[in-house]
Amino acid sequence: MRRAVGAIVLALAGACARTPEVAPAAPARTLDAPFVADGLAVDVAVVGPGAPTRAFRAPAEVRLDATRRATVVARVEGVITEHFVAPGDTVREGAPLCALESRELAAVRSALLEADQRADFAQAALAREERLFSREATSEQEVLAARRAAQEADLSASTAAAALRALGVDPDLTLAAVALGSATRHGAGGATAAPGASALEASDTIHADLGGLARFVVSAPLSGQVLERRVALGEATTAESVLFELADLSQVWVEARLPVATLAELTLDDPVRVVAKNLGLDVTARLSYVDPRIDAGTQTALARAVVSTADAGAALRPGLFVELHGATAARERAITVPARAVTSADGGRFVFVRVEGRGHGAAAWEAREVELGQEGDELVEIRSGLRAGETVATSQLLLLKSVWLGQGGEE
C-alpha cells in the first residue's frame, strides 16, 4: 500500500512538472507518502515570486563633503593686516576673509599698469602714423614699425594681466580702481597735487598709490562656514600659507566599510538609514558611492551615503560615529517562501507542502526536499523543489515532523 501511494505521488509530481508554471530546476524528492495531521492548526503561505532581503548594519563615520570644502591659501607673499571673519562665521561666496600687504602683488600690478599705458601709447602712435600715411606724409615702413610696436605692447599687457589673474586678482578691477583714483585726484586743471604743493607731497601721493597696489583681499571661494583661521594679524605669509578652512555643511558624507558579500548585493541609490540611538537620530539616505577597490586585509570596501543636514538637524556633525543600516535583495521574481517554512530532515532542507484531493482530507501534508538560493531575513529563494502557487506550512514544523514520523515517515 505504501508503495502504491508513493507511485501516485510521483506520478502527480511528474504531471505537474509538465505544466508551464513549473519552477524547479530538478525533480523534487519526497521523504514519504502524504500524511494526515488532523486537529493541528498550521499557518500557511503560498509559494510565489519575491526578493529575499537580508538586513545589515555597519559602524560608520560622518565626514565633510569633500566637494563642498575649501582650503584657502595666500597665493602671494605678504603680511596679514586685517581680519574680516572668525571661526564659526557663515560666509557667502566672494565675501572678504582677510587682507594682506604684498610687495609681490604691488610689483605685478605696477607691471600691468605700465604695460597698459605703453599699449595705449603704441595704439595712439599707430593711429597717428596711419593718418599721416593716408595723407602721404609718412612712409609705409613707419606704419609697419608702429603696428609692430603696438602688437608688442598689447602682448606685454596681456602677459601682465595673466600674471595678475594667476594670483587671484582681476586685472580689469585693478585698472578700473587706478583710473578712478586718478580721476578723483585730478581737478579741472589737471594737477595731481593741490596748487602750491611741494615735490615731497607729490611723492607721498605716489607712495599712497603703491600702498593701494600692494593691498590684497582674500575672498571666500564658496558659501559655507569658517571652520578654522590659521593666521594672526601681522603674520608673514608665503604663497602656500594656509589661511582658512571653509566647508558647506548643508550636506555631509556617511562612510562605512562593508564586506564583499554585502557589497555584491548592493547597487547605487539603494536606500539606507543613518542611525545614532544615543542621539535619537534615524535618517533615511541613498547609497551614492561604492569604492571599486577591495581592501586585501579586511575584504571590505568603502560605501558612502550623502545626507542632508536639514533632515538630520545639528546632531549630524563631521567626526560623529553612527551606524549605517540597510538591506540587500536577491534577483527580482525569484520563487520564494518564508524562511520559517524551511526545516532540516534526512540530510537535506525540506518544506511541508499541503496536498489537496488525495483522500486524506484538508490536512494532508507532504515533506518535500528543496534547493535553496538567496537566504534573506524573512524570505528564502527556492531554486528547485516547489512551484509558484503551492501552499507550504509556516508554523508547527516540529509537530508536523513528529506526526509525519509517527505515521511511518523515514528519519
JSON list of C-alpha atoms in Angstrom, two decimals, residues 2-127:
[
{"chain": "A", "resi": 2, "resn": "ARG", "atom": "CA", "xyz": [2.80, 2.32, 0.88]},
{"chain": "A", "resi": 3, "resn": "ARG", "atom": "CA", "xyz": [4.49, 1.74, -2.49]},
{"chain": "A", "resi": 4, "resn": "ALA", "atom": "CA", "xyz": [1.23, 2.39, -4.33]},
{"chain": "A", "resi": 5, "resn": "VAL", "atom": "CA", "xyz": [0.70, 5.71, -2.61]},
{"chain": "A", "resi": 6, "resn": "GLY", "atom": "CA", "xyz": [4.31, 6.66, -3.34]},
{"chain": "A", "resi": 7, "resn": "ALA", "atom": "CA", "xyz": [3.81, 5.81, -7.01]},
{"chain": "A", "resi": 8, "resn": "ILE", "atom": "CA", "xyz": [0.71, 8.00, -7.15]},
{"chain": "A", "resi": 9, "resn": "VAL", "atom": "CA", "xyz": [2.61, 10.91, -5.58]},
{"chain": "A", "resi": 10, "resn": "LEU", "atom": "CA", "xyz": [5.46, 10.56, -8.08]},
{"chain": "A", "resi": 11, "resn": "ALA", "atom": "CA", "xyz": [3.02, 10.35, -10.97]},
{"chain": "A", "resi": 12, "resn": "LEU", "atom": "CA", "xyz": [1.23, 13.52, -9.88]},
{"chain": "A", "resi": 13, "resn": "ALA", "atom": "CA", "xyz": [4.54, 15.31, -9.37]},
{"chain": "A", "resi": 14, "resn": "GLY", "atom": "CA", "xyz": [5.58, 14.30, -12.91]},
{"chain": "A", "resi": 15, "resn": "ALA", "atom": "CA", "xyz": [2.30, 15.60, -14.33]},
{"chain": "A", "resi": 16, "resn": "CYS", "atom": "CA", "xyz": [2.76, 18.95, -12.58]},
{"chain": "A", "resi": 17, "resn": "ALA", "atom": "CA", "xyz": [6.32, 19.21, -13.89]},
{"chain": "A", "resi": 18, "resn": "ARG", "atom": "CA", "xyz": [4.94, 19.29, -17.43]},
{"chain": "A", "resi": 19, "resn": "THR", "atom": "CA", "xyz": [2.82, 22.41, -16.81]},
{"chain": "A", "resi": 20, "resn": "PRO", "atom": "CA", "xyz": [4.17, 25.85, -17.95]},
{"chain": "A", "resi": 21, "resn": "GLU", "atom": "CA", "xyz": [4.24, 27.16, -14.36]},
{"chain": "A", "resi": 22, "resn": "VAL", "atom": "CA", "xyz": [6.78, 24.57, -13.17]},
{"chain": "A", "resi": 23, "resn": "ALA", "atom": "CA", "xyz": [9.72, 26.32, -11.43]},
{"chain": "A", "resi": 24, "resn": "PRO", "atom": "CA", "xyz": [12.05, 23.56, -10.18]},
{"chain": "A", "resi": 25, "resn": "ALA", "atom": "CA", "xyz": [15.30, 23.04, -12.00]},
{"chain": "A", "resi": 26, "resn": "ALA", "atom": "CA", "xyz": [15.48, 19.44, -10.72]},
{"chain": "A", "resi": 27, "resn": "PRO", "atom": "CA", "xyz": [12.75, 16.95, -9.70]},
{"chain": "A", "resi": 28, "resn": "ALA", "atom": "CA", "xyz": [11.65, 17.26, -6.08]},
{"chain": "A", "resi": 29, "resn": "ARG", "atom": "CA", "xyz": [12.29, 14.42, -3.63]},
{"chain": "A", "resi": 30, "resn": "THR", "atom": "CA", "xyz": [9.67, 13.49, -1.04]},
{"chain": "A", "resi": 31, "resn": "LEU", "atom": "CA", "xyz": [10.54, 11.75, 2.19]},
{"chain": "A", "resi": 32, "resn": "ASP", "atom": "CA", "xyz": [7.43, 9.56, 2.20]},
{"chain": "A", "resi": 33, "resn": "ALA", "atom": "CA", "xyz": [3.79, 9.43, 1.21]},
{"chain": "A", "resi": 34, "resn": "PRO", "atom": "CA", "xyz": [1.47, 12.24, 2.31]},
{"chain": "A", "resi": 35, "resn": "PHE", "atom": "CA", "xyz": [0.46, 12.08, 5.96]},
{"chain": "A", "resi": 36, "resn": "VAL", "atom": "CA", "xyz": [-2.51, 13.44, 7.91]},
{"chain": "A", "resi": 37, "resn": "ALA", "atom": "CA", "xyz": [-2.25, 15.96, 10.76]},
{"chain": "A", "resi": 38, "resn": "ASP", "atom": "CA", "xyz": [-5.85, 16.31, 11.90]},
{"chain": "A", "resi": 39, "resn": "GLY", "atom": "CA", "xyz": [-6.60, 18.86, 14.61]},
{"chain": "A", "resi": 40, "resn": "LEU", "atom": "CA", "xyz": [-3.24, 20.70, 14.18]},
{"chain": "A", "resi": 41, "resn": "ALA", "atom": "CA", "xyz": [-3.61, 24.44, 13.47]},
{"chain": "A", "resi": 42, "resn": "VAL", "atom": "CA", "xyz": [-0.91, 25.27, 10.91]},
{"chain": "A", "resi": 43, "resn": "ASP", "atom": "CA", "xyz": [-0.15, 28.67, 9.39]},
{"chain": "A", "resi": 44, "resn": "VAL", "atom": "CA", "xyz": [0.45, 28.52, 5.66]},
{"chain": "A", "resi": 45, "resn": "ALA", "atom": "CA", "xyz": [1.96, 30.66, 2.89]},
{"chain": "A", "resi": 46, "resn": "VAL", "atom": "CA", "xyz": [1.59, 30.49, -0.88]},
{"chain": "A", "resi": 47, "resn": "VAL", "atom": "CA", "xyz": [4.76, 29.98, -2.89]},
{"chain": "A", "resi": 48, "resn": "GLY", "atom": "CA", "xyz": [5.32, 32.92, -5.22]},
{"chain": "A", "resi": 49, "resn": "PRO", "atom": "CA", "xyz": [7.77, 35.47, -6.63]},
{"chain": "A", "resi": 50, "resn": "GLY", "atom": "CA", "xyz": [9.65, 37.78, -4.32]},
{"chain": "A", "resi": 51, "resn": "ALA", "atom": "CA", "xyz": [13.02, 39.26, -3.47]},
{"chain": "A", "resi": 52, "resn": "PRO", "atom": "CA", "xyz": [14.69, 37.84, -0.34]},
{"chain": "A", "resi": 53, "resn": "THR", "atom": "CA", "xyz": [16.31, 40.61, 1.67]},
{"chain": "A", "resi": 54, "resn": "ARG", "atom": "CA", "xyz": [18.95, 40.46, 4.38]},
{"chain": "A", "resi": 55, "resn": "ALA", "atom": "CA", "xyz": [19.39, 43.36, 6.77]},
{"chain": "A", "resi": 56, "resn": "PHE", "atom": "CA", "xyz": [22.88, 44.63, 7.57]},
{"chain": "A", "resi": 57, "resn": "ARG", "atom": "CA", "xyz": [24.36, 47.23, 9.85]},
{"chain": "A", "resi": 58, "resn": "ALA", "atom": "CA", "xyz": [27.89, 48.58, 9.97]},
{"chain": "A", "resi": 59, "resn": "PRO", "atom": "CA", "xyz": [29.77, 51.18, 12.02]},
{"chain": "A", "resi": 60, "resn": "ALA", "atom": "CA", "xyz": [30.15, 54.42, 10.08]},
{"chain": "A", "resi": 61, "resn": "GLU", "atom": "CA", "xyz": [31.61, 57.90, 10.46]},
{"chain": "A", "resi": 62, "resn": "VAL", "atom": "CA", "xyz": [30.25, 61.28, 9.45]},
{"chain": "A", "resi": 63, "resn": "ARG", "atom": "CA", "xyz": [32.71, 63.22, 7.29]},
{"chain": "A", "resi": 64, "resn": "LEU", "atom": "CA", "xyz": [32.83, 66.55, 5.50]},
{"chain": "A", "resi": 65, "resn": "ASP", "atom": "CA", "xyz": [31.62, 66.50, 1.92]},
{"chain": "A", "resi": 66, "resn": "ALA", "atom": "CA", "xyz": [34.92, 66.77, 0.02]},
{"chain": "A", "resi": 67, "resn": "THR", "atom": "CA", "xyz": [33.17, 68.50, -2.88]},
{"chain": "A", "resi": 68, "resn": "ARG", "atom": "CA", "xyz": [31.93, 71.25, -0.53]},
{"chain": "A", "resi": 69, "resn": "ARG", "atom": "CA", "xyz": [35.04, 72.24, 1.37]},
{"chain": "A", "resi": 70, "resn": "ALA", "atom": "CA", "xyz": [37.92, 74.56, 0.58]},
{"chain": "A", "resi": 71, "resn": "THR", "atom": "CA", "xyz": [41.41, 75.29, 1.85]},
{"chain": "A", "resi": 72, "resn": "VAL", "atom": "CA", "xyz": [42.19, 78.99, 1.31]},
{"chain": "A", "resi": 73, "resn": "VAL", "atom": "CA", "xyz": [45.85, 79.86, 0.68]},
{"chain": "A", "resi": 74, "resn": "ALA", "atom": "CA", "xyz": [47.51, 83.26, 0.42]},
{"chain": "A", "resi": 75, "resn": "ARG", "atom": "CA", "xyz": [48.79, 82.88, -3.18]},
{"chain": "A", "resi": 76, "resn": "VAL", "atom": "CA", "xyz": [51.23, 85.78, -2.60]},
{"chain": "A", "resi": 77, "resn": "GLU", "atom": "CA", "xyz": [53.91, 86.66, -0.08]},
{"chain": "A", "resi": 78, "resn": "GLY", "atom": "CA", "xyz": [52.78, 89.34, 2.34]},
{"chain": "A", "resi": 79, "resn": "VAL", "atom": "CA", "xyz": [51.77, 90.35, 5.84]},
{"chain": "A", "resi": 80, "resn": "ILE", "atom": "CA", "xyz": [48.27, 89.95, 7.31]},
{"chain": "A", "resi": 81, "resn": "THR", "atom": "CA", "xyz": [46.84, 93.40, 8.07]},
{"chain": "A", "resi": 82, "resn": "GLU", "atom": "CA", "xyz": [43.15, 92.78, 8.71]},
{"chain": "A", "resi": 83, "resn": "HIS", "atom": "CA", "xyz": [40.67, 90.02, 9.55]},
{"chain": "A", "resi": 84, "resn": "PHE", "atom": "CA", "xyz": [37.02, 90.13, 8.49]},
{"chain": "A", "resi": 85, "resn": "VAL", "atom": "CA", "xyz": [35.75, 86.75, 9.80]},
{"chain": "A", "resi": 86, "resn": "ALA", "atom": "CA", "xyz": [36.28, 84.41, 12.75]},
{"chain": "A", "resi": 87, "resn": "PRO", "atom": "CA", "xyz": [35.88, 80.63, 13.15]},
{"chain": "A", "resi": 88, "resn": "GLY", "atom": "CA", "xyz": [32.21, 79.67, 13.21]},
{"chain": "A", "resi": 89, "resn": "ASP", "atom": "CA", "xyz": [31.10, 82.56, 10.99]},
{"chain": "A", "resi": 90, "resn": "THR", "atom": "CA", "xyz": [28.95, 81.82, 7.97]},
{"chain": "A", "resi": 91, "resn": "VAL", "atom": "CA", "xyz": [30.09, 83.48, 4.74]},
{"chain": "A", "resi": 92, "resn": "ARG", "atom": "CA", "xyz": [28.90, 83.72, 1.17]},
{"chain": "A", "resi": 93, "resn": "GLU", "atom": "CA", "xyz": [30.99, 83.03, -1.90]},
{"chain": "A", "resi": 94, "resn": "GLY", "atom": "CA", "xyz": [33.14, 86.07, -2.70]},
{"chain": "A", "resi": 95, "resn": "ALA", "atom": "CA", "xyz": [32.94, 87.55, 0.81]},
{"chain": "A", "resi": 96, "resn": "PRO", "atom": "CA", "xyz": [36.22, 89.04, 2.14]},
{"chain": "A", "resi": 97, "resn": "LEU", "atom": "CA", "xyz": [38.07, 86.88, 4.66]},
{"chain": "A", "resi": 98, "resn": "CYS", "atom": "CA", "xyz": [41.22, 88.89, 5.37]},
{"chain": "A", "resi": 99, "resn": "ALA", "atom": "CA", "xyz": [43.54, 91.49, 3.84]},
{"chain": "A", "resi": 100, "resn": "LEU", "atom": "CA", "xyz": [47.30, 91.49, 3.46]},
{"chain": "A", "resi": 101, "resn": "GLU", "atom": "CA", "xyz": [50.01, 93.78, 2.09]},
{"chain": "A", "resi": 102, "resn": "SER", "atom": "CA", "xyz": [52.23, 92.25, -0.59]},
{"chain": "A", "resi": 103, "resn": "ARG", "atom": "CA", "xyz": [55.19, 93.82, -2.36]},
{"chain": "A", "resi": 104, "resn": "GLU", "atom": "CA", "xyz": [55.00, 90.97, -4.87]},
{"chain": "A", "resi": 105, "resn": "LEU", "atom": "CA", "xyz": [51.43, 91.94, -5.74]},
{"chain": "A", "resi": 106, "resn": "ALA", "atom": "CA", "xyz": [52.39, 95.61, -5.96]},
{"chain": "A", "resi": 107, "resn": "ALA", "atom": "CA", "xyz": [55.15, 94.76, -8.45]},
{"chain": "A", "resi": 108, "resn": "VAL", "atom": "CA", "xyz": [52.78, 92.69, -10.64]},
{"chain": "A", "resi": 109, "resn": "ARG", "atom": "CA", "xyz": [50.12, 95.40, -10.57]},
{"chain": "A", "resi": 110, "resn": "SER", "atom": "CA", "xyz": [52.68, 98.06, -11.41]},
{"chain": "A", "resi": 111, "resn": "ALA", "atom": "CA", "xyz": [53.88, 95.96, -14.35]},
{"chain": "A", "resi": 112, "resn": "LEU", "atom": "CA", "xyz": [50.28, 95.71, -15.56]},
{"chain": "A", "resi": 113, "resn": "LEU", "atom": "CA", "xyz": [49.72, 99.47, -15.32]},
{"chain": "A", "resi": 114, "resn": "GLU", "atom": "CA", "xyz": [52.97, 100.19, -17.14]},
{"chain": "A", "resi": 115, "resn": "ALA", "atom": "CA", "xyz": [52.22, 97.67, -19.89]},
{"chain": "A", "resi": 116, "resn": "ASP", "atom": "CA", "xyz": [48.68, 99.03, -20.23]},
{"chain": "A", "resi": 117, "resn": "GLN", "atom": "CA", "xyz": [49.93, 102.60, -20.64]},
{"chain": "A", "resi": 118, "resn": "ARG", "atom": "CA", "xyz": [52.54, 101.52, -23.19]},
{"chain": "A", "resi": 119, "resn": "ALA", "atom": "CA", "xyz": [49.82, 99.70, -25.11]},
{"chain": "A", "resi": 120, "resn": "ASP", "atom": "CA", "xyz": [47.69, 102.89, -25.13]},
{"chain": "A", "resi": 121, "resn": "PHE", "atom": "CA", "xyz": [50.63, 104.99, -26.32]},
{"chain": "A", "resi": 122, "resn": "ALA", "atom": "CA", "xyz": [51.51, 102.43, -29.00]},
{"chain": "A", "resi": 123, "resn": "GLN", "atom": "CA", "xyz": [47.92, 102.37, -30.27]},
{"chain": "A", "resi": 124, "resn": "ALA", "atom": "CA", "xyz": [47.84, 106.18, -30.37]},
{"chain": "A", "resi": 125, "resn": "ALA", "atom": "CA", "xyz": [51.15, 106.25, -32.27]},
{"chain": "A", "resi": 126, "resn": "LEU", "atom": "CA", "xyz": [49.84, 103.68, -34.75]},
{"chain": "A", "resi": 127, "resn": "ALA", "atom": "CA", "xyz": [46.68, 105.70, -35.33]}
]
